[in-house]
Amino acid sequence: MVAEFADAVSAALSSGANPVTALREASGYTIEQLAVVSGLATSEIVELEDGIDTDSAKVARLAAALGLPDGGMA
């Protein structure tokens, strides 16, 4: 399971995906689902995925929602 997740993230990153997008998609979440789990607005997640917003507190909330260790998305 972990290897499949790592492979999915690696493939997405190799294709040029934003790390936030790669992790979200490998976790099987839509933006809307991740918004509910993380407590962020969908627009905030879109801005993180588009690289418009780099707020470390928001990134930490997404990492926690995805079950990643602190700094897992940095």
XYZ file of N, CA, C and O in Angstrom:
296
model
N 0.825 -1.192 0.000
C 0.000 0.000 0.000
C 0.871 1.258 0.000
O 0.636 2.155 -0.765
N 1.876 1.287 0.873
C 2.764 2.443 0.942
C 3.554 2.581 -0.355
O 3.720 3.687 -0.869
N 3.996 1.458 -0.895
C 4.762 1.496 -2.144
C 3.897 2.019 -3.288
O 4.373 2.795 -4.119
N 2.631 1.612 -3.324
C 1.720 2.093 -4.366
C 1.506 3.597 -4.240
O 1.480 4.308 -5.242
N 1.359 4.070 -3.005
C 1.190 5.501 -2.755
C 2.428 6.255 -3.228
O 2.323 7.245 -3.954
N 3.595 5.770 -2.835
C 4.852 6.423 -3.220
C 5.022 6.423 -4.731
O 5.455 7.426 -5.313
N 4.676 5.313 -5.377
C 4.775 5.241 -6.835
C 3.841 6.233 -7.509
O 4.213 6.880 -8.490
N 2.619 6.366 -6.984
C 1.645 7.299 -7.555
C 2.119 8.737 -7.411
O 2.020 9.539 -8.349
N 2.649 9.074 -6.246
C 3.149 10.429 -6.017
C 4.354 10.694 -6.919
O 4.438 11.740 -7.570
N 5.255 9.751 -6.995
C 6.448 9.903 -7.822
C 6.087 10.092 -9.293
O 6.642 10.962 -9.973
N 5.150 9.302 -9.774
C 4.723 9.417 -11.175
C 4.091 10.775 -11.435
O 4.360 11.409 -12.470
N 3.256 11.243 -10.511
C 2.611 12.548 -10.686
C 3.639 13.669 -10.683
O 3.570 14.588 -11.503
N 4.599 13.595 -9.766
C 5.637 14.627 -9.706
C 6.495 14.608 -10.967
O 6.865 15.657 -11.485
N 6.782 13.421 -11.468
C 7.567 13.294 -12.698
C 6.838 13.889 -13.894
O 7.466 14.338 -14.849
N 5.512 13.891 -13.812
C 4.693 14.455 -14.889
C 4.490 15.955 -14.727
O 3.777 16.571 -15.515
N 5.085 16.520 -13.674
C 4.993 17.963 -13.472
C 3.888 18.420 -12.543
O 3.624 19.612 -12.436
N 3.234 17.496 -11.858
C 2.154 17.875 -10.941
C 2.717 18.626 -9.740
O 3.841 18.380 -9.304
N 1.907 19.517 -9.199
C 2.238 20.201 -7.958
C 2.270 19.148 -6.854
O 1.446 18.236 -6.844
N 3.193 19.250 -5.901
C 3.261 18.255 -4.826
C 1.950 18.104 -4.039
O 1.580 16.996 -3.671
N 1.258 19.203 -3.802
C -0.015 19.130 -3.078
C -1.021 18.324 -3.885
O -1.707 17.443 -3.353
N -1.092 18.585 -5.174
C -2.008 17.851 -6.047
C -1.626 16.375 -6.094
O -2.491 15.496 -5.994
N -0.341 16.098 -6.239
C 0.129 14.716 -6.319
C -0.248 13.933 -5.064
O -0.741 12.802 -5.149
N -0.037 14.525 -3.905
C -0.366 13.851 -2.650
C -1.869 13.677 -2.480
O -2.332 12.622 -2.043
N -2.629 14.696 -2.842
C -4.092 14.608 -2.728
C -4.623 13.500 -3.613
O -5.407 12.649 -3.180
N -4.204 13.492 -4.854
C -4.705 12.496 -5.795
C -4.262 11.085 -5.411
O -5.055 10.147 -5.506
N -3.017 10.929 -4.964
C -2.542 9.609 -4.547
C -3.302 9.106 -3.330
O -3.452 7.901 -3.140
N -3.808 10.044 -2.533
C -4.598 9.683 -1.353
C -6.045 9.369 -1.706
O -6.800 8.903 -0.862
N -6.431 9.669 -2.938
C -7.780 9.351 -3.386
C -8.825 10.399 -3.054
O -10.027 10.118 -3.128
N -8.387 11.597 -2.700
C -9.320 12.660 -2.348
C -9.602 13.570 -3.538
O -8.698 13.873 -4.322
N -10.840 14.037 -3.626
C -11.153 15.163 -4.501
C -10.822 16.422 -3.696
O -10.624 16.355 -2.466
N -10.791 17.541 -4.362
C -10.560 18.803 -3.646
C -11.649 19.015 -2.602
O -11.379 19.416 -1.469
N -12.887 18.718 -2.976
C -14.011 18.920 -2.058
C -13.897 18.021 -0.828
O -14.157 18.453 0.300
N -13.503 16.769 -1.034
C -13.355 15.848 0.097
C -12.222 16.289 1.011
O -12.357 16.243 2.244
N -11.116 16.707 0.434
C -9.992 17.152 1.250
C -10.337 18.428 2.008
O -9.897 18.611 3.140
N -11.152 19.264 1.419
C -11.586 20.475 2.116
C -12.355 20.109 3.388
O -12.120 20.686 4.458
N -13.234 19.142 3.289
C -14.016 18.713 4.456
C -13.096 18.129 5.525
O -13.195 18.481 6.703
N -12.195 17.255 5.119
C -11.303 16.579 6.066
C -10.327 17.554 6.714
O -10.026 17.448 7.899
N -9.829 18.516 5.943
C -8.800 19.437 6.454
C -9.374 20.671 7.132
O -8.668 21.339 7.881
N -10.625 20.987 6.842
C -11.214 22.203 7.394
C -10.867 23.450 6.595
O -11.198 24.565 7.000
N -10.207 23.281 5.455
C -9.898 24.410 4.581
C -10.997 24.554 3.539
O -11.695 23.588 3.220
N -11.119 25.731 2.988
C -12.061 25.958 1.899
C -11.498 25.362 0.614
O -10.275 25.281 0.442
N -12.380 24.954 -0.281
C -11.911 24.412 -1.557
C -11.036 25.431 -2.273
O -10.033 25.059 -2.886
N -11.384 26.702 -2.176
C -10.587 27.734 -2.845
C -9.173 27.808 -2.276
O -8.213 28.070 -3.007
N -9.029 27.549 -0.983
C -7.696 27.560 -0.372
C -6.852 26.394 -0.896
O -5.656 26.565 -1.165
N -7.473 25.245 -1.062
C -6.743 24.090 -1.585
C -6.347 24.338 -3.032
O -5.217 24.049 -3.439
N -7.254 24.902 -3.811
C -6.940 25.221 -5.210
C -5.758 26.182 -5.272
O -4.846 26.004 -6.082
N -5.755 27.193 -4.411
C -4.653 28.158 -4.404
C -3.333 27.491 -3.998
O -2.273 27.822 -4.546
N -3.368 26.545 -3.074
C -2.156 25.812 -2.701
C -1.683 24.957 -3.870
O -0.489 24.897 -4.171
N -2.631 24.293 -4.537
C -2.258 23.445 -5.671
C -1.746 24.261 -6.850
O -0.894 23.794 -7.602
N -2.259 25.468 -7.014
C -1.819 26.328 -8.116
C -0.542 27.094 -7.784
O 0.007 27.786 -8.628
N -0.075 26.984 -6.532
C 1.134 27.683 -6.123
C 0.916 29.147 -5.803
O 1.872 29.884 -5.594
N -0.347 29.564 -5.750
C -0.670 30.967 -5.441
C -0.474 31.231 -3.950
O -0.039 32.301 -3.551
N -0.818 30.249 -3.135
C -0.716 30.367 -1.683
C 0.313 29.356 -1.194
O 0.322 28.205 -1.631
N 1.186 29.784 -0.304
C 2.199 28.885 0.262
C 2.179 28.927 1.788
O 3.189 28.635 2.430
N 1.034 29.273 2.349
C 0.893 29.390 3.801
C 1.238 28.060 4.470
O 0.558 27.057 4.277
N 2.285 28.064 5.277
C 2.756 26.821 5.899
C 1.729 26.239 6.868
O 1.672 25.018 7.040
N 0.912 27.077 7.492
C -0.124 26.565 8.399
C -1.172 25.771 7.614
O -1.649 24.728 8.073
N -1.522 26.251 6.426
C -2.482 25.529 5.586
C -1.876 24.224 5.086
O -2.545 23.186 5.051
N -0.618 24.271 4.703
C 0.069 23.061 4.242
C 0.121 22.045 5.378
O -0.111 20.846 5.157
N 0.369 22.492 6.593
C 0.408 21.590 7.745
C -0.954 20.957 7.983
O -1.042 19.767 8.327
N -2.025 21.719 7.801
C -3.380 21.160 7.963
C -3.653 20.096 6.919
O -4.252 19.054 7.217
N -3.203 20.342 5.686
C -3.392 19.335 4.639
C -2.566 18.090 4.951
O -3.044 16.966 4.772
N -1.335 18.280 5.392
C -0.476 17.138 5.725
C -1.131 16.289 6.812
O -1.170 15.057 6.710
N -1.653 16.941 7.839
C -2.323 16.211 8.921
C -3.552 15.471 8.397
O -3.788 14.311 8.750
N -4.333 16.120 7.539
C -5.531 15.490 6.981
C -5.185 14.284 6.133
O -5.947 13.317 6.076
N -4.019 14.313 5.476
C -3.590 13.207 4.628
C -2.810 12.156 5.405
O -2.371 11.155 4.841
N -2.612 12.397 6.711
C -1.903 11.441 7.536
C -0.404 11.453 7.350
O 0.277 10.471 7.629
N 0.116 12.587 6.881
C 1.557 12.724 6.674
C 2.207 13.338 7.906
O 1.570 14.103 8.621
N 3.478 13.037 8.135
C 4.162 13.660 9.269
C 4.329 15.162 9.021
O 4.236 15.628 7.886
N 4.568 15.898 10.099
C 4.811 17.346 9.961
C 5.885 17.595 8.930
O 6.908 16.927 8.910
N 5.607 18.532 8.041
C 6.568 18.860 6.996
C 6.508 17.905 5.824
O 7.306 17.996 4.912
N 5.543 17.002 5.817
C 5.454 16.008 4.770
C 5.122 16.561 3.396
O 5.298 15.885 2.410
N 4.663 17.803 3.342
C 4.295 18.381 2.059
C 5.195 19.542 1.684
O 4.978 20.193 0.687
N 6.171 19.818 2.492
C 7.028 20.968 2.214
C 8.124 20.622 1.244
O 8.451 19.524 1.004
